[in-house]
Each structure stands twice: as C-alpha cells, then as structure tokens.
Amino acid sequence: MTAPTDTDLPAVQLCILGCRNLAGKPFRAQHGYLTCDPCADTLRADLRELARSYPSLSAAPSGGGASTGRGTPGFGSRSPARDSVIALTDRRTHSAEDGDPHSVLEVLSSWADNVREEVGLARPDEIDQRQGQLLVGWLDFTARQPWAGRLDTPLDQLRAEITSQLGLKARTVGDEAAFLATWFAHMTRQYWVADFAAEVRELLSSVRTAIGAGERRIPVGTCPTPVGVDARPCGARLRVRADEDWISCPKCRTRWPRTNWDELSGAQGVPVSDVAMLSEWLRVPAGTLRRWRSEDGWPNHGTKRRPLYERNAVLASWQRRRGGLQAG
C-alpha cells in the first residue's frame, strides 16, 4: 500500500475517523491527510498514554477489577482482573469473540510491521524473528511465575541465548509505540488509520480497566472564541487529558497549543474554589491538596474560615506532580 497523493484524495476530504461537531456535521481532514488535526492529536495522545500505562499492568491488583473478556484459555482459575492482565501482556493471546482482550504488544507490533513494510524497513528473516519473539515472550511470562526460580536453567540466560542466536532485540510496547509515533504523518495518510485508531482505543480502554484507571480529562473552563454575527463567546465546555498537546473546542473547533494555554487561562478569568470542590474536581484527597498548598504557596482569595484558591494554580500543581503536561 502506498500513501495517496493530493491528487488521489477527494476535493473535500472528510476526516476518516468520523468526528462531528455538536450539530452533527463532519469536519474536514487536514489538506493532504485523511484525518483532521484534533482527531490526529487525540490518536497520538491515546498511543502515548497506552505506552505509558502498559508497565502499570505488572502491578495491577489480583482482584476487584472488572474483566475485559474471558482471557487466555489454559491458565486455570484466577480472578477476572488477573485474567485481563495476562491476556493484555501475553503475546499468545487470541480473541475468540468481540470484546475479548488482545495482546497490546502483539497488536502494536503488527501495525509497526505493516508500516515497516510500506516504507521499506521490513525486518529481515521475518518468520524466524516472529517465532523467536513469541518464544521470548513466553519466557518473559514464565519468568514472572512464583515457581520459576526453582528451574534448573535460569530463564534469563536462556532468553539471552535465543536473542543472541536469532539476532533479536526484544520488542517492547514502548519501542513499538515510539516507532509508530515517528511515522505518524505516514499513517494519517493511509485509509487503514481508522482501523488502527479503533484498535488503539480498544487497547487503551482494556488497559485502563485492568489497572483501575478511568480516563482523566480535566475541565479547564468554557471556550471564549467569538462566534456568530453577534460575536458571543462559543461557551462550549473545554477539557484536556494529561497527555494532550492541544485543547480543542468540540463545538467551534478552535485549538490552543500548550504554549497558548496561559492565554486561554486569562480568558477564563480567575475562578476560585475551596478545598472540598478542588478535591472533587481533580479527584485528589483534600489532605494532599493542603500539602500542595503549603509546598507551592497558593494565595488565599477567601477567608481564614473558608479559604479559596485559584483553580489555575491548583491545576499547575497537579500537572507538575503528574508529569503529563510536559513539552515533547
């Protein structure tokens, strides 16, 4: 498959990811691409969050979570939450029905290999390498079992020998996600990007469920962009996820890059809240917020009996400690 040229695309190309404004009208794709910029930003953020969240599966609770499917057969009885973790981390996972979990590494590797083939970077000896990678993945899974330490041959030694003999570099979710991000402009010119985006969203949803983390989108106020003949503010509610580089209005489609967020913040005025409201807003314990207040020196805009703090200052403290809103 080759990338379509500008002459291959319709005169008015609508975003292939199916985004629509609040009135139900589809948005146009960016010229030369098959996606609009906001959808591309969201897909990039999903991919980044998937790579960042995946390591948390190793510390996922062994019970109490909801299952995203039946899991991989043949492992015996265990909690639904642990079934999901095994299915998401074991490259041998194969879904039998819609809704069953997939192996995160296997899915990303498949898409990465597709891109490598299209751009002329196909891996040599593909069949041998794929079989070797599956064996390495099985060794990684086995090494995590409590009884693995009683084996005569250390698994890490066997793994190193296989990797050396086949010339393999063990694939990781982080590496494959980074490769896909590098070729993001190529992918958003391909018609299969819609399938890729759907699978990334499905994987991310499964990982969030397995680690007990819902999607975190922080409200930042309302859109101040003048619209219509009377130039009234758009007023749509704006939210941003910790990994996103842009804030996009869902109604008028105005976008603010991270470098302009101070400008957007100024347009919101100076909203203030007490600790109880801030705790509910960010889902952070009140005691933690009081510690942040002491460490970061938030000014009190209320009274001694009921202190009020600027939401912008509180959000800045949250961002610094989560590390999710850094440039790059």
Short mmCIF file of C-alpha atoms in Angstrom, two decimals:
data_model
loop_
_atom_site.label_atom_id
_atom_site.label_comp_id
_atom_site.label_asym_id
_atom_site.label_seq_id
_atom_site.Cartn_x
_atom_site.Cartn_y
_atom_site.Cartn_z
CA MET A 1 0.00 0.00 0.00
CA THR A 2 1.34 3.44 -0.86
CA ALA A 3 0.43 6.80 0.55
CA PRO A 4 -2.20 8.63 -1.50
CA THR A 5 -1.08 11.83 -3.14
CA ASP A 6 -3.04 15.06 -3.02
CA THR A 7 -4.49 14.25 -6.44
CA ASP A 8 -5.73 10.87 -5.17
CA LEU A 9 -7.84 12.47 -2.44
CA PRO A 10 -11.33 13.93 -2.94
CA ALA A 11 -11.58 17.69 -3.39
CA VAL A 12 -13.18 17.90 0.06
CA GLN A 13 -11.83 15.05 2.20
CA LEU A 14 -13.76 14.49 5.40
CA CYS A 15 -11.94 13.16 8.44
CA ILE A 16 -11.85 9.39 8.12
CA LEU A 17 -12.11 8.97 11.91
CA GLY A 18 -15.73 10.13 11.78
CA CYS A 19 -15.54 13.17 14.06
CA ARG A 20 -18.51 15.54 14.07
CA ASN A 21 -19.33 18.84 15.72
CA LEU A 22 -22.21 19.28 18.13
CA ALA A 23 -24.52 19.94 15.20
CA GLY A 24 -23.64 16.55 13.72
CA LYS A 25 -21.70 17.90 10.74
CA PRO A 26 -18.44 16.12 9.82
CA PHE A 27 -15.16 18.01 9.94
CA ARG A 28 -12.77 18.26 7.04
CA ALA A 29 -9.47 16.44 7.08
CA GLN A 30 -6.26 18.43 7.07
CA HIS A 31 -5.11 19.06 3.48
CA GLY A 32 -3.11 16.08 2.24
CA TYR A 33 -4.21 13.84 5.12
CA LEU A 34 -7.19 11.67 5.92
CA THR A 35 -7.66 12.98 9.47
CA CYS A 36 -8.37 16.36 10.96
CA ASP A 37 -5.81 17.81 13.35
CA PRO A 38 -7.89 17.35 16.54
CA CYS A 39 -8.52 13.66 15.78
CA ALA A 40 -4.84 13.16 14.94
CA ASP A 41 -3.90 14.83 18.25
CA THR A 42 -6.29 12.54 20.13
CA LEU A 43 -4.92 9.42 18.43
CA ARG A 44 -1.34 10.49 19.20
CA ALA A 45 -2.30 11.09 22.85
CA ASP A 46 -4.02 7.66 23.03
CA LEU A 47 -0.88 5.97 21.70
CA ARG A 48 1.31 7.86 24.15
CA GLU A 49 -0.95 7.02 27.10
CA LEU A 50 -1.07 3.36 26.08
CA ALA A 51 2.74 3.16 26.12
CA ARG A 52 2.93 4.98 29.46
CA SER A 53 0.17 2.94 31.15
CA TYR A 54 1.22 -0.50 29.92
CA PRO A 55 4.00 -1.03 32.54
CA SER A 56 1.39 -0.49 35.27
CA LEU A 57 -0.18 -3.83 34.32
CA SER A 58 2.61 -5.62 36.17
CA ALA A 59 1.38 -4.00 39.39
CA ALA A 60 -2.33 -4.38 38.64
CA PRO A 61 -4.40 -5.79 41.55
CA SER A 62 -5.12 -9.51 41.54
CA GLY A 63 -8.78 -8.99 42.26
CA GLY A 64 -11.58 -6.47 42.45
CA GLY A 65 -11.35 -5.24 38.87
CA ALA A 66 -13.72 -5.83 36.03
CA SER A 67 -12.79 -8.30 33.35
CA THR A 68 -12.49 -7.12 29.78
CA GLY A 69 -13.09 -10.64 28.46
CA ARG A 70 -12.54 -14.32 29.08
CA GLY A 71 -8.76 -14.02 28.87
CA THR A 72 -6.35 -16.59 27.51
CA PRO A 73 -7.53 -20.19 27.96
CA GLY A 74 -5.42 -22.78 29.68
CA PHE A 75 -4.17 -20.88 32.71
CA GLY A 76 -6.60 -22.24 35.29
CA SER A 77 -8.87 -20.43 37.70
CA ARG A 78 -7.99 -16.93 38.85
CA SER A 79 -9.57 -13.55 39.40
CA PRO A 80 -11.17 -11.75 36.41
CA ALA A 81 -8.81 -8.80 36.86
CA ARG A 82 -5.75 -11.02 36.63
CA ASP A 83 -7.16 -12.77 33.55
CA SER A 84 -7.33 -9.40 31.83
CA VAL A 85 -3.75 -8.55 32.75
CA ILE A 86 -2.47 -11.88 31.43
CA ALA A 87 -4.42 -11.51 28.19
CA LEU A 88 -3.10 -7.98 27.63
CA THR A 89 0.54 -8.88 28.33
CA ASP A 90 0.85 -12.37 26.81
CA ARG A 91 1.66 -12.31 23.09
CA ARG A 92 -0.06 -15.67 22.63
CA THR A 93 -3.45 -14.11 23.39
CA HIS A 94 -6.01 -14.61 20.62
CA SER A 95 -9.52 -13.22 20.97
CA ALA A 96 -12.35 -15.59 20.13
CA GLU A 97 -15.22 -13.11 20.29
CA ASP A 98 -15.75 -9.37 20.04
CA GLY A 99 -14.84 -7.75 23.33
CA ASP A 100 -12.15 -10.26 24.25
CA PRO A 101 -8.84 -8.60 25.20
CA HIS A 102 -5.84 -8.59 22.87
CA SER A 103 -2.11 -8.62 23.49
CA VAL A 104 -1.02 -4.98 23.48
CA LEU A 105 2.48 -5.79 22.22
CA GLU A 106 1.21 -8.13 19.50
CA VAL A 107 -1.27 -5.57 18.13
CA LEU A 108 1.22 -2.69 18.11
CA SER A 109 3.94 -4.89 16.62
CA SER A 110 1.58 -5.95 13.82
CA TRP A 111 0.83 -2.33 12.91
CA ALA A 112 4.51 -1.38 13.23
CA ASP A 113 5.49 -4.21 10.86
CA ASN A 114 2.82 -3.03 8.43
CA VAL A 115 4.38 0.43 8.43
CA ARG A 116 7.90 -1.01 8.09
CA GLU A 117 6.82 -2.93 5.02
CA GLU A 118 5.16 0.09 3.44
CA VAL A 119 8.15 2.39 3.96
CA GLY A 120 10.80 -0.20 3.08
CA LEU A 121 12.02 -1.03 6.58
CA ALA A 122 10.80 -4.64 6.78
CA ARG A 123 12.66 -6.72 9.35
CA PRO A 124 14.90 -9.49 7.88
CA ASP A 125 14.04 -13.18 8.38
CA GLU A 126 10.57 -12.19 9.46
CA ILE A 127 9.21 -15.70 10.15
CA ASP A 128 12.19 -16.73 12.29
CA GLN A 129 12.16 -13.44 14.15
CA ARG A 130 8.42 -13.63 14.82
CA GLN A 131 8.69 -17.19 16.16
CA GLY A 132 11.68 -16.18 18.25
CA GLN A 133 9.82 -13.17 19.63
CA LEU A 134 6.90 -15.40 20.61
CA LEU A 135 9.29 -17.72 22.43
CA VAL A 136 10.95 -14.78 24.17
CA GLY A 137 7.52 -13.51 25.18
CA TRP A 138 6.65 -16.91 26.63
CA LEU A 139 9.93 -16.90 28.59
CA ASP A 140 9.15 -13.43 29.93
CA PHE A 141 5.73 -14.63 31.08
CA THR A 142 7.16 -17.77 32.66
CA ALA A 143 9.90 -15.85 34.46
CA ARG A 144 7.20 -13.90 36.34
CA GLN A 145 5.67 -17.05 37.85
CA PRO A 146 6.44 -17.80 41.54
CA TRP A 147 7.89 -21.24 40.73
CA ALA A 148 10.29 -20.00 38.03
CA GLY A 149 13.18 -19.69 40.49
CA ARG A 150 13.20 -23.46 41.01
CA LEU A 151 14.06 -24.24 37.36
CA ASP A 152 17.47 -25.79 36.64
CA THR A 153 18.28 -23.36 33.81
CA PRO A 154 17.86 -19.65 34.61
CA LEU A 155 15.28 -18.27 32.18
CA ASP A 156 17.14 -15.00 31.68
CA GLN A 157 20.17 -16.99 30.47
CA LEU A 158 18.04 -18.99 28.02
CA ARG A 159 16.37 -15.81 26.83
CA ALA A 160 19.73 -14.14 26.22
CA GLU A 161 20.96 -17.14 24.20
CA ILE A 162 17.86 -17.17 21.98
CA THR A 163 18.03 -13.42 21.44
CA SER A 164 21.70 -13.64 20.54
CA GLN A 165 21.38 -16.59 18.13
CA LEU A 166 18.44 -15.10 16.21
CA GLY A 167 19.79 -11.56 16.28
CA LEU A 168 16.68 -10.40 18.09
CA LYS A 169 16.09 -7.30 20.09
CA ALA A 170 13.13 -7.99 22.30
CA ARG A 171 10.22 -5.85 21.22
CA THR A 172 8.56 -3.65 23.79
CA VAL A 173 5.32 -1.71 23.80
CA GLY A 174 7.28 1.50 24.37
CA ASP A 175 9.59 0.92 21.38
CA GLU A 176 6.79 -0.05 19.01
CA ALA A 177 4.67 2.90 20.10
CA ALA A 178 7.65 5.23 19.59
CA PHE A 179 8.20 3.81 16.09
CA LEU A 180 4.55 4.35 15.19
CA ALA A 181 4.70 7.91 16.54
CA THR A 182 7.75 8.58 14.35
CA TRP A 183 5.78 7.57 11.25
CA PHE A 184 2.56 9.24 12.37
CA ALA A 185 2.38 11.53 9.33
CA HIS A 186 2.57 8.49 7.06
CA MET A 187 -0.15 6.65 8.97
CA THR A 188 -2.63 9.54 8.87
CA ARG A 189 -2.40 9.45 5.06
CA GLN A 190 -3.48 5.79 4.92
CA TYR A 191 -7.08 4.60 4.77
CA TRP A 192 -6.33 1.92 7.37
CA VAL A 193 -5.66 4.60 10.01
CA ALA A 194 -9.33 4.29 11.05
CA ASP A 195 -8.80 0.62 11.95
CA PHE A 196 -5.56 1.48 13.73
CA ALA A 197 -7.27 4.20 15.79
CA ALA A 198 -10.11 1.85 16.74
CA GLU A 199 -7.69 -0.83 17.94
CA VAL A 200 -5.61 1.66 19.93
CA ARG A 201 -8.77 2.96 21.63
CA GLU A 202 -9.85 -0.61 22.43
CA LEU A 203 -6.44 -1.49 23.87
CA LEU A 204 -6.30 1.68 25.92
CA SER A 205 -9.78 1.05 27.32
CA SER A 206 -8.78 -2.50 28.30
CA VAL A 207 -5.57 -1.33 29.98
CA ARG A 208 -7.41 1.41 31.89
CA THR A 209 -9.94 -1.12 33.15
CA ALA A 210 -7.24 -3.61 34.14
CA ILE A 211 -5.25 -1.08 36.17
CA GLY A 212 -8.34 0.60 37.61
CA ALA A 213 -7.73 3.96 35.95
CA GLY A 214 -10.54 5.75 34.19
CA GLU A 215 -9.96 8.37 31.54
CA ARG A 216 -8.84 11.60 33.21
CA ARG A 217 -9.95 14.74 31.39
CA ILE A 218 -9.61 17.87 33.48
CA PRO A 219 -12.17 20.68 32.95
CA VAL A 220 -10.48 23.98 32.11
CA GLY A 221 -13.46 26.27 31.61
CA THR A 222 -15.52 27.35 28.61
CA CYS A 223 -14.46 28.35 25.10
CA PRO A 224 -14.05 32.15 24.81
CA THR A 225 -13.88 32.24 20.98
CA PRO A 226 -16.30 34.79 19.47
CA VAL A 227 -18.77 33.11 17.09
CA GLY A 228 -21.81 34.18 15.08
CA VAL A 229 -22.88 37.60 13.93
CA ASP A 230 -23.11 38.89 17.48
CA ALA A 231 -19.59 37.54 18.32
CA ARG A 232 -20.72 35.95 21.54
CA PRO A 233 -18.32 33.52 23.24
CA CYS A 234 -18.73 29.96 21.99
CA GLY A 235 -19.21 28.73 25.56
CA ALA A 236 -18.55 25.02 24.95
CA ARG A 237 -17.02 23.24 27.92
CA LEU A 238 -13.30 22.57 27.47
CA ARG A 239 -11.49 19.59 28.93
CA VAL A 240 -7.95 18.30 28.48
CA ARG A 241 -6.30 14.97 29.13
CA ALA A 242 -2.88 14.84 30.75
CA ASP A 243 -1.12 13.59 27.59
CA GLU A 244 -2.63 16.01 25.10
CA ASP A 245 -0.65 18.80 23.46
CA TRP A 246 -3.72 20.79 22.43
CA ILE A 247 -7.00 21.87 23.93
CA SER A 248 -9.68 21.60 21.24
CA CYS A 249 -13.16 23.07 21.38
CA PRO A 250 -15.70 20.34 20.49
CA LYS A 251 -18.11 22.93 19.09
CA CYS A 252 -16.25 25.62 17.11
CA ARG A 253 -13.01 23.59 16.70
CA THR A 254 -10.73 26.36 17.98
CA ARG A 255 -7.44 24.85 19.21
CA TRP A 256 -4.93 26.08 21.76
CA PRO A 257 -1.41 24.59 21.77
CA ARG A 258 0.31 24.21 25.11
CA THR A 259 2.27 27.42 24.52
CA ASN A 260 -1.02 29.37 24.40
CA TRP A 261 -2.66 27.84 27.45
CA ASP A 262 -1.78 30.86 29.56
CA GLU A 263 -3.69 32.99 27.06
CA LEU A 264 -6.69 30.68 27.34
CA SER A 265 -6.38 30.70 31.11
CA GLY A 266 -6.51 34.50 31.14
CA ALA A 267 -9.71 34.44 29.10
CA GLN A 268 -11.35 32.29 31.79
CA GLY A 269 -10.89 34.94 34.47
CA VAL A 270 -9.69 33.77 37.87
CA PRO A 271 -12.06 31.01 39.06
CA VAL A 272 -11.53 30.00 42.68
CA SER A 273 -12.74 27.05 44.74
CA ASP A 274 -12.44 25.69 48.24
CA VAL A 275 -10.51 22.52 49.06
CA ALA A 276 -13.61 20.31 49.01
CA MET A 277 -14.57 21.40 45.49
CA LEU A 278 -10.96 21.12 44.30
CA SER A 279 -10.74 17.61 45.71
CA GLU A 280 -13.86 16.58 43.79
CA TRP A 281 -12.66 18.36 40.63
CA LEU A 282 -9.26 16.66 40.45
CA ARG A 283 -10.18 13.53 42.44
CA VAL A 284 -7.24 14.20 44.76
CA PRO A 285 -7.58 13.78 48.56
CA ALA A 286 -8.09 17.02 50.48
CA GLY A 287 -5.04 16.28 52.64
CA THR A 288 -2.87 16.01 49.53
CA LEU A 289 -4.18 19.34 48.27
CA ARG A 290 -3.36 21.01 51.58
CA ARG A 291 0.19 19.68 51.32
CA TRP A 292 0.49 21.03 47.77
CA ARG A 293 -0.83 24.40 49.02
CA SER A 294 1.89 24.52 51.64
CA GLU A 295 4.63 23.45 49.22
CA ASP A 296 3.57 25.66 46.29
CA GLY A 297 2.29 28.68 48.18
CA TRP A 298 -1.18 29.17 46.71
CA PRO A 299 -2.57 32.62 47.63
CA ASN A 300 -5.81 32.60 49.63
CA HIS A 301 -8.60 34.50 47.84
CA GLY A 302 -11.16 33.69 50.50
CA THR A 303 -11.23 33.96 54.28
CA LYS A 304 -9.40 32.17 57.05
CA ARG A 305 -12.55 30.22 57.84
CA ARG A 306 -13.17 29.29 54.16
CA PRO A 307 -10.01 29.69 52.06
CA LEU A 308 -10.40 29.82 48.29
CA TYR A 309 -7.63 29.07 45.81
CA GLU A 310 -7.20 29.81 42.13
CA ARG A 311 -8.01 26.78 40.04
CA ASN A 312 -5.19 27.68 37.65
CA ALA A 313 -2.63 27.49 40.47
CA VAL A 314 -4.05 24.19 41.70
CA LEU A 315 -4.07 22.73 38.19
CA ALA A 316 -0.44 23.79 37.71
CA SER A 317 0.49 21.90 40.89
CA TRP A 318 -1.41 18.84 39.67
CA GLN A 319 0.34 18.95 36.30
CA ARG A 320 3.81 19.25 37.83
CA ARG A 321 3.28 16.22 40.03
CA ARG A 322 1.65 14.08 37.34
CA GLY A 323 4.33 14.98 34.80
CA GLY A 324 1.87 14.52 31.98
CA LEU A 325 1.78 18.03 30.56
CA GLN A 326 5.43 18.43 29.68
CA ALA A 327 6.61 19.57 26.31
CA GLY A 328 7.87 17.00 23.85
#
